[in-house]
PDB file of C-alpha atoms in Angstrom:
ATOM      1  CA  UNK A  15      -0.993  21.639 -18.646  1.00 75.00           C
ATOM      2  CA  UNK A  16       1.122  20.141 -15.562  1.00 91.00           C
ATOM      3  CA  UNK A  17       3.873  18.269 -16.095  1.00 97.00           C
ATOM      4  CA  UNK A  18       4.659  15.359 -13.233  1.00 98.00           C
ATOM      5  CA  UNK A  19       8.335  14.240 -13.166  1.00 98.00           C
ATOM      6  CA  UNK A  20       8.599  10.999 -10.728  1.00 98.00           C
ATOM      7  CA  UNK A  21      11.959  10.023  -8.927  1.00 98.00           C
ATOM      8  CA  UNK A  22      13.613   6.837  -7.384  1.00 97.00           C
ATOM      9  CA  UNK A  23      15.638   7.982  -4.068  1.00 96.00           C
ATOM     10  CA  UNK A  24      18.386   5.012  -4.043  1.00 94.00           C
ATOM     11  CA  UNK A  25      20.681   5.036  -6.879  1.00 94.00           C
ATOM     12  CA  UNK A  26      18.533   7.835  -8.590  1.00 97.00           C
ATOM     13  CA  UNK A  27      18.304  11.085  -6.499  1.00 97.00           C
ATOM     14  CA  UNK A  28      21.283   9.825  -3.774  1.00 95.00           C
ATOM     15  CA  UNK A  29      24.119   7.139  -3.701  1.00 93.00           C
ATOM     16  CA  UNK A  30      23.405   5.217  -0.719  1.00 86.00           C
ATOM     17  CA  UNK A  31      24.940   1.985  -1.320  1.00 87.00           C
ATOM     18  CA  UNK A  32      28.208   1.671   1.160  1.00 85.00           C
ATOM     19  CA  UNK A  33      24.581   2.169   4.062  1.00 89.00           C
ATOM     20  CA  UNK A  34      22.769  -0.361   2.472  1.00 90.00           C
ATOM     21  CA  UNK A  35      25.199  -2.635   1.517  1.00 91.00           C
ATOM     22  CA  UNK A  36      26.520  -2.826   5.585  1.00 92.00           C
ATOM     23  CA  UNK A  37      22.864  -2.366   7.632  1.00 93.00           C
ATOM     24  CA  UNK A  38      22.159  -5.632   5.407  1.00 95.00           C
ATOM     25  CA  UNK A  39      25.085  -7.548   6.315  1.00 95.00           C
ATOM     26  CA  UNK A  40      24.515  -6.500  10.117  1.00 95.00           C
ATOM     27  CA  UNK A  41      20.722  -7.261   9.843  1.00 96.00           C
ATOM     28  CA  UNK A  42      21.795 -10.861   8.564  1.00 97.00           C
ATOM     29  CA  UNK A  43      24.384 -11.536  11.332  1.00 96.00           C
ATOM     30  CA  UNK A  44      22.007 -10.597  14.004  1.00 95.00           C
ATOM     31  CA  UNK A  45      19.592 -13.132  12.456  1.00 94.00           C
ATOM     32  CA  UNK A  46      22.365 -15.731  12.471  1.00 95.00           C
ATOM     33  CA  UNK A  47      22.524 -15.883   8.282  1.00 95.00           C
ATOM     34  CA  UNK A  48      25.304 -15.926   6.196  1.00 94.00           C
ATOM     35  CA  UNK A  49      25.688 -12.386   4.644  1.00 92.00           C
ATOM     36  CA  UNK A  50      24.339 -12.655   0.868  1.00 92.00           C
ATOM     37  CA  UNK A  51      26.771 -10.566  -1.702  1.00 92.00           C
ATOM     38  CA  UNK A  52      27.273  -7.228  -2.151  1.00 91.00           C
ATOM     39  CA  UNK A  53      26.313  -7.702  -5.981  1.00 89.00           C
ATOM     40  CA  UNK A  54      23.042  -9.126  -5.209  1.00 92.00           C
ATOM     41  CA  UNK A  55      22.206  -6.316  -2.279  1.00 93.00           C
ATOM     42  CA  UNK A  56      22.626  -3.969  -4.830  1.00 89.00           C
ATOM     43  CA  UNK A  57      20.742  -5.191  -7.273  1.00 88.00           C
ATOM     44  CA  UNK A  58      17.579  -5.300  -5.175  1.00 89.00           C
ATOM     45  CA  UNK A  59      17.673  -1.606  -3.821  1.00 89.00           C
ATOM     46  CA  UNK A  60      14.100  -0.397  -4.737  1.00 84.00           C
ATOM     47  CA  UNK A  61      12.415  -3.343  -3.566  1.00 86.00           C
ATOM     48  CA  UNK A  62      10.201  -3.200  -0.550  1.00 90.00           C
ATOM     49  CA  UNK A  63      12.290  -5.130   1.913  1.00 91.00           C
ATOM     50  CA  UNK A  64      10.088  -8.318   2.579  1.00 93.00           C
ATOM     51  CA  UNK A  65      10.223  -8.491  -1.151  1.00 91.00           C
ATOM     52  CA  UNK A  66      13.893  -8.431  -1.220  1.00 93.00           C
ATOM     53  CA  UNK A  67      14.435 -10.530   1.459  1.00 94.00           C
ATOM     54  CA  UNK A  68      12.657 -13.497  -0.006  1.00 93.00           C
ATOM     55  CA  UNK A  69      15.103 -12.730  -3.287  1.00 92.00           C
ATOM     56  CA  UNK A  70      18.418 -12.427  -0.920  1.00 95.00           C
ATOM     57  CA  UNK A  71      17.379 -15.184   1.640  1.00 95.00           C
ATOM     58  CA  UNK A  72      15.326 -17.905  -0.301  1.00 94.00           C
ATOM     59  CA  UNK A  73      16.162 -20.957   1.923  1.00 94.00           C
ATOM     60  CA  UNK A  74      15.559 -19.012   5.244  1.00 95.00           C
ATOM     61  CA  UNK A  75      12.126 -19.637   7.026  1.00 95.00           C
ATOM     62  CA  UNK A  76       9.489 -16.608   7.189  1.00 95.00           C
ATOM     63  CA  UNK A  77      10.583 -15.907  10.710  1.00 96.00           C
ATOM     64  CA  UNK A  78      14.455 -15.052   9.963  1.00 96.00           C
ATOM     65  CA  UNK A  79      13.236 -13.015   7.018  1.00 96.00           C
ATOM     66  CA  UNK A  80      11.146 -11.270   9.209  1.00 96.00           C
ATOM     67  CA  UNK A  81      14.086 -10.875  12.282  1.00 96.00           C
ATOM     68  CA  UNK A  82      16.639  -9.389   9.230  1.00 96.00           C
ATOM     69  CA  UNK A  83      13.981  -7.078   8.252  1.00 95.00           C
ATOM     70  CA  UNK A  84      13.216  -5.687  11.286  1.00 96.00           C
ATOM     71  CA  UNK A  85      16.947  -5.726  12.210  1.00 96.00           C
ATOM     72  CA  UNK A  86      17.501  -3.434   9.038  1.00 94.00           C
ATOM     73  CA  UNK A  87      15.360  -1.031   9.782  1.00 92.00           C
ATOM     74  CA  UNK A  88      16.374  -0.657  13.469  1.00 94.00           C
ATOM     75  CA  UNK A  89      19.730  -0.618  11.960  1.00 93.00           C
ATOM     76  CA  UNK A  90      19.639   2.095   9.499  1.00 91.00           C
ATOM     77  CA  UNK A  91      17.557   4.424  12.077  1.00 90.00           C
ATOM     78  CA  UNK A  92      20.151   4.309  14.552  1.00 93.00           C
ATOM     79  CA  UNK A  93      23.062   5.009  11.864  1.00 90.00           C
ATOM     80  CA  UNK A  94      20.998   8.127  10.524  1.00 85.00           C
ATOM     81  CA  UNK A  95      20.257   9.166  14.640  1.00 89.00           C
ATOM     82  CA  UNK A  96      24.306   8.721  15.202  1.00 89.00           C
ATOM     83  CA  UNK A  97      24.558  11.379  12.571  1.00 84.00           C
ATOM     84  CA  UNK A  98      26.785   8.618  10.837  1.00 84.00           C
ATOM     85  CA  UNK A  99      24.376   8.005   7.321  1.00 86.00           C
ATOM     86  CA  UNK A 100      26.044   9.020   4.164  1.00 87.00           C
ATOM     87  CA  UNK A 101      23.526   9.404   1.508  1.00 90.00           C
ATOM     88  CA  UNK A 102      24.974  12.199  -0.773  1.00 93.00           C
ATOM     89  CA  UNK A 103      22.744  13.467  -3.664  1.00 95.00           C
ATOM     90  CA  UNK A 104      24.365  12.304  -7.350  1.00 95.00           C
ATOM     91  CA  UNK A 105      26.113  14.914  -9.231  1.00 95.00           C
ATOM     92  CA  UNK A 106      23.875  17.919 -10.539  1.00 97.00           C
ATOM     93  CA  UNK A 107      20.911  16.546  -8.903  1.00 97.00           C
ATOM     94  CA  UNK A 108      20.324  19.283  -6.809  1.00 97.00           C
ATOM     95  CA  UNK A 109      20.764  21.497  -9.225  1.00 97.00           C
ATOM     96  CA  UNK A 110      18.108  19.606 -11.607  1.00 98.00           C
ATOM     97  CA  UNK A 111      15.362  19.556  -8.779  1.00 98.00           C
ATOM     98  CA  UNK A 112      15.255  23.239  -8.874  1.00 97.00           C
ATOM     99  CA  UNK A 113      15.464  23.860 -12.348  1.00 97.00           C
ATOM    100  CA  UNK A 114      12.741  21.659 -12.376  1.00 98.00           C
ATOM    101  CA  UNK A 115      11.004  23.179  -9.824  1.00 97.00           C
ATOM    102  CA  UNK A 116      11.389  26.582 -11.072  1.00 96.00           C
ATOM    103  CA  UNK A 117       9.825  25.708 -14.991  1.00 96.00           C
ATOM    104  CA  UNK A 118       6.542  24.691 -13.208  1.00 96.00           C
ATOM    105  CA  UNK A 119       7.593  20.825 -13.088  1.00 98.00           C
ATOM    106  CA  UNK A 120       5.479  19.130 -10.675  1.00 98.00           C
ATOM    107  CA  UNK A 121       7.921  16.800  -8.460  1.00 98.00           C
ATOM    108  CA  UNK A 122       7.381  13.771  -6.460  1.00 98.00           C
ATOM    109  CA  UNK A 123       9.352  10.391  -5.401  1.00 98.00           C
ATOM    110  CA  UNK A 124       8.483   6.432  -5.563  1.00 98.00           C
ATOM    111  CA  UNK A 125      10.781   4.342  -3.490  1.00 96.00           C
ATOM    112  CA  UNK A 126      11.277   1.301  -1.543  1.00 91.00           C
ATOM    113  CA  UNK A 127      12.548   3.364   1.354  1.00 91.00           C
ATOM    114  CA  UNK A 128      10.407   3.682   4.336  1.00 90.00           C
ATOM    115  CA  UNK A 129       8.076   6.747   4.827  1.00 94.00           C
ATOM    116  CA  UNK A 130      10.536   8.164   8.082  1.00 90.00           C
ATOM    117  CA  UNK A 131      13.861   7.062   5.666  1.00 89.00           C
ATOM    118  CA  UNK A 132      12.470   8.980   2.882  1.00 94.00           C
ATOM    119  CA  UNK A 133      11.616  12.014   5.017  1.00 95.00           C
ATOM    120  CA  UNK A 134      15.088  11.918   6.587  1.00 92.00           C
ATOM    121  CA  UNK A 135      16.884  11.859   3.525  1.00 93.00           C
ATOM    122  CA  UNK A 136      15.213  14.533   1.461  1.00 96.00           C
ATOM    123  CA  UNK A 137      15.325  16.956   4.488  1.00 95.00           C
ATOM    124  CA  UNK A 138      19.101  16.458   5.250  1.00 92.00           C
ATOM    125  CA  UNK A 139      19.095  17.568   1.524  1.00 95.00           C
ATOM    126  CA  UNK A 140      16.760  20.654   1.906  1.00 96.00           C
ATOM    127  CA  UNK A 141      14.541  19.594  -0.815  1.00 97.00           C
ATOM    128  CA  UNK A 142      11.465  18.234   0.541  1.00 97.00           C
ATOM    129  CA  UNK A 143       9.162  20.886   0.328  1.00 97.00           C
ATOM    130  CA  UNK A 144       9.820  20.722  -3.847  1.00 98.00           C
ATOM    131  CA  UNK A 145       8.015  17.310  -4.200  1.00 98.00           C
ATOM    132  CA  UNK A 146       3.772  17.089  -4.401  1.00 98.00           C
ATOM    133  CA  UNK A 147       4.011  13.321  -3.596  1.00 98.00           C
ATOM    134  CA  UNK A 148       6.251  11.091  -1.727  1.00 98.00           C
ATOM    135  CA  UNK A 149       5.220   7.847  -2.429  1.00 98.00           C
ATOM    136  CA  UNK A 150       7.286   4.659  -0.491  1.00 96.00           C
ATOM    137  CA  UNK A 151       7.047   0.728   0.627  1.00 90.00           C
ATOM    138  CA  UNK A 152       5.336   1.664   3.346  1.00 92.00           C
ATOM    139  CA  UNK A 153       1.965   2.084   1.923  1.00 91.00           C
ATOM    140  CA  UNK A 154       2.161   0.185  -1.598  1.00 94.00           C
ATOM    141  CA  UNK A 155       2.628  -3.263  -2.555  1.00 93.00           C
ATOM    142  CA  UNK A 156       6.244  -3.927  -3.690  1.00 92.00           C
ATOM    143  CA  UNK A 157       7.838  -2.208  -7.194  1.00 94.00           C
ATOM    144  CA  UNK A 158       7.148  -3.227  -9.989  1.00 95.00           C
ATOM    145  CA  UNK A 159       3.707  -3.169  -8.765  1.00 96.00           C
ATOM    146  CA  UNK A 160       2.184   0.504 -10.545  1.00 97.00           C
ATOM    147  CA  UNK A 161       0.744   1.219  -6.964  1.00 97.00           C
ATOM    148  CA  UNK A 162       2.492   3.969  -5.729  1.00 97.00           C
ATOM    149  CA  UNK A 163       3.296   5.496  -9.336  1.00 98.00           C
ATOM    150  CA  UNK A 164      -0.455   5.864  -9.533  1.00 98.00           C
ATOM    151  CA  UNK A 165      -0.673   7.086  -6.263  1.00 98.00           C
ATOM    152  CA  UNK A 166       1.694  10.124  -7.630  1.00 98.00           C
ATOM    153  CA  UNK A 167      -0.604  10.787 -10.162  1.00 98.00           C
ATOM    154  CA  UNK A 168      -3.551  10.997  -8.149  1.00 98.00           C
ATOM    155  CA  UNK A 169      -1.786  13.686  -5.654  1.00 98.00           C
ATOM    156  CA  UNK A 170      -0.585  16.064  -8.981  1.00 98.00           C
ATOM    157  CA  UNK A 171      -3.340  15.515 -10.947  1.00 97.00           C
ATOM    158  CA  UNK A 172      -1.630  14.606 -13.827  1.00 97.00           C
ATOM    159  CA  UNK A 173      -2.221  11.317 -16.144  1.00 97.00           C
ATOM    160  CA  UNK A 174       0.084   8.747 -17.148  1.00 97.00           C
ATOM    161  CA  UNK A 175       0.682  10.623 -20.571  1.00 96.00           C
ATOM    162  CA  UNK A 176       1.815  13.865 -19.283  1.00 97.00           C
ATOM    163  CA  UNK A 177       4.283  11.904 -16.545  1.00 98.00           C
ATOM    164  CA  UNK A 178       7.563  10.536 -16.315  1.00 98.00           C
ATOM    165  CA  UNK A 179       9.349   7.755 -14.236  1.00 98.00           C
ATOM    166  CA  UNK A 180      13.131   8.182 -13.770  1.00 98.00           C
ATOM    167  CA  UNK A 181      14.878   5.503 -11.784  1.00 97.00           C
ATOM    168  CA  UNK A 182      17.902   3.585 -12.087  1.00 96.00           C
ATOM    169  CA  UNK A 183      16.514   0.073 -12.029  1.00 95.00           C
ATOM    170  CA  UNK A 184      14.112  -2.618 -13.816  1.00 96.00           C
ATOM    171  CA  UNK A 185      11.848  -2.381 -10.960  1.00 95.00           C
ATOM    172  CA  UNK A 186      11.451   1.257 -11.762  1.00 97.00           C
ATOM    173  CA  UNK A 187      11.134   1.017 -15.628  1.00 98.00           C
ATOM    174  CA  UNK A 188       8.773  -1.935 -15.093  1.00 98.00           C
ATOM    175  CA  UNK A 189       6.718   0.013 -12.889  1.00 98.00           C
ATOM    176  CA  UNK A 190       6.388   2.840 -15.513  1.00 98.00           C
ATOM    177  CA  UNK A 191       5.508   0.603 -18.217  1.00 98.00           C
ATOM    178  CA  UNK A 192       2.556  -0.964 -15.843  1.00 98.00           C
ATOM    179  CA  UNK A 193       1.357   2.446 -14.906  1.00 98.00           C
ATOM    180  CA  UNK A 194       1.296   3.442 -18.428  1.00 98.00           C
ATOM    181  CA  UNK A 195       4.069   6.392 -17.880  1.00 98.00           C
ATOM    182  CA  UNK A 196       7.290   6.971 -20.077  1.00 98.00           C
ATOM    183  CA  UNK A 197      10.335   5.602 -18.362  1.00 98.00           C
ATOM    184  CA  UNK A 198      13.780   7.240 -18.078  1.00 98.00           C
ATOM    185  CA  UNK A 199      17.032   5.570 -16.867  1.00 98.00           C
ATOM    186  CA  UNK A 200      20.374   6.464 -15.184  1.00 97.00           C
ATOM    187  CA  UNK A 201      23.166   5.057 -15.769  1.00 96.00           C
ATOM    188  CA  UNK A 202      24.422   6.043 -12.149  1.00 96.00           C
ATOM    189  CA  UNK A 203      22.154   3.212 -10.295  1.00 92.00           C
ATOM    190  CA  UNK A 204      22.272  -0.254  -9.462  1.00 90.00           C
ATOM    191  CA  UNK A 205      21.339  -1.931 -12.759  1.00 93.00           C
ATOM    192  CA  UNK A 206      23.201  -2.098 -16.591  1.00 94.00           C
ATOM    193  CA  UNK A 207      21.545   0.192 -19.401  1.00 96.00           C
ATOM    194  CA  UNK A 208      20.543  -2.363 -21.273  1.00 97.00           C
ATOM    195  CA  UNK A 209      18.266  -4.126 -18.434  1.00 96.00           C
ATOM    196  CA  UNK A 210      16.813  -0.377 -18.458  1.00 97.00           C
ATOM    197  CA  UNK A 211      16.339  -0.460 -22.105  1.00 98.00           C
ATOM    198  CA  UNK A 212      15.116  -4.340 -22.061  1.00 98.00           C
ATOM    199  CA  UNK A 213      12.936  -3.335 -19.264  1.00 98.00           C
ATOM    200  CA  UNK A 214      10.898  -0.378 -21.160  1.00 97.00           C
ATOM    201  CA  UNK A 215      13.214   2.854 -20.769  1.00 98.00           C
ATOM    202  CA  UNK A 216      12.846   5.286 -23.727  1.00 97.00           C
ATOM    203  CA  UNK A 217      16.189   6.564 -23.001  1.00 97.00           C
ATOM    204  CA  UNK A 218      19.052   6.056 -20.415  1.00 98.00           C
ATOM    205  CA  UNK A 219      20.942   9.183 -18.903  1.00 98.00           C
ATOM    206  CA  UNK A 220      24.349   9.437 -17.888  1.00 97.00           C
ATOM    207  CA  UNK A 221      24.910  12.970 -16.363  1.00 97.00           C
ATOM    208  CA  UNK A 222      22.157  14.889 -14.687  1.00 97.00           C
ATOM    209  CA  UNK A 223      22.439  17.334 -17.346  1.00 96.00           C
ATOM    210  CA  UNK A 224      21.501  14.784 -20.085  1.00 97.00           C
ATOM    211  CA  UNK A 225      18.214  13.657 -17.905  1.00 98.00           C
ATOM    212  CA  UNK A 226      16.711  16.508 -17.559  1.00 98.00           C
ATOM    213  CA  UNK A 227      17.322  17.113 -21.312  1.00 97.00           C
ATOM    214  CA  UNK A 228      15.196  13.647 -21.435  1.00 97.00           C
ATOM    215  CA  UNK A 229      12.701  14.805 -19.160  1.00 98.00           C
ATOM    216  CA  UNK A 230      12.343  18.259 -21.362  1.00 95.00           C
ATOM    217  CA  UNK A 231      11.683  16.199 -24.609  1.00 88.00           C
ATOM    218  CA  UNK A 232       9.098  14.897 -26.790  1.00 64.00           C
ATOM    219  CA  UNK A 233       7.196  11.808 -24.515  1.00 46.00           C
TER     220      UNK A 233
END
């Protein structure tokens, strides 16, 4: 029977927030807005960005949304060409991948990142090749929508009851919930444990070690 274990990138598999939080700040200068808070930035990592930006920029018109967005991607391609992105995989994460890997786990990611981001980022960390599926914003509708969750399932095989969905957000635990999958938290990310828990995870992790005891146990 195959087992599919589904990550989050941002705030699950590496800490990119100090990127993030700046390309968006830069992205809203160059569109003339007032930067929104750190706080809030953070709390919408694993949204698709037009979905964010409606969240961050409300009052702006669909035109400036559109200029940050673009802006923001321009902005965090040229900081990963300059050789100047910092996206450093979380503690033991590494580590857990190939454990993973090696007991016949099948591997893949869901994330708001861009298809080229996503790419980037796992190969800078050598661990591509482990993942079946690598499922982002580009191609899906927005989390918490279950689309590219189910997409993950499609590409492994697997069904929702012999999957899990870790991630470090309410998008992501939402998501699981929709798609039918059990949902696993880290307490590492961008939102509180207890919007995890509120949100449908069966458990929260706070070490690497402890989540892949979670992924290892009874569903």
């Amino acid at each position: 029977m195959s087992r599919l274990a589904v990550f989050d990138c941002d705030g699950t598999l590496v800490d990119g927030q100090a990127a993030i939080c700046e390309t968006m700040e830069q992205a809203f200068a160059s569109a003339g807005l007032a930067a929104p808070d750190r706080h809030l930035v953070r709390r919408m990592v694993g949204l698709s960005l037009p979905y964010a930006l409606r969240e961050l920029a409300p009052h702006a018109t669909d035109d400036e949304r559109h200029a940050v967005v673009e802006a923001y991607k321009v902005g965090f391609r040229d900081l990963r060409l300059s050789g100047a992105l910092r996206e450093p995989l979380f503690d033991g994460i590494g580590a857990l991948i190939e454990q993973l890997d090696a007991e016949g786990w099948l591997l893949a990611v869901a994330t708001g990142k861009s298809d080229r981001g996503l790419h980037a980022c796992l190969d800078t960390h050598g661990i591509k090749h482990r993942f079946v599926s690598l499922q982002t914003a580009d191609r899906h509708p927005s989390k918490p929508h279950p689309a590219m969750l189910e997409a993950a399932l499609v590409d492994a095989g697997v069904s929702p009851a012999d999957a899990v969905m870790i991630g470090d957000t309410s998008f992501d635990m939402e998501m699981a919930v929709a798609a039918g999958v059990r949902a696993i938290g880290v307490s590492w990310g961008y939102h509180e444990a207890q919007e995890l828990f509120d949100t449908g995870a069966s458990a929260v992790a706070d070490t690497a070690q402890q989540l892949g005891d979670m992924i290892r146990g009874p569903a």
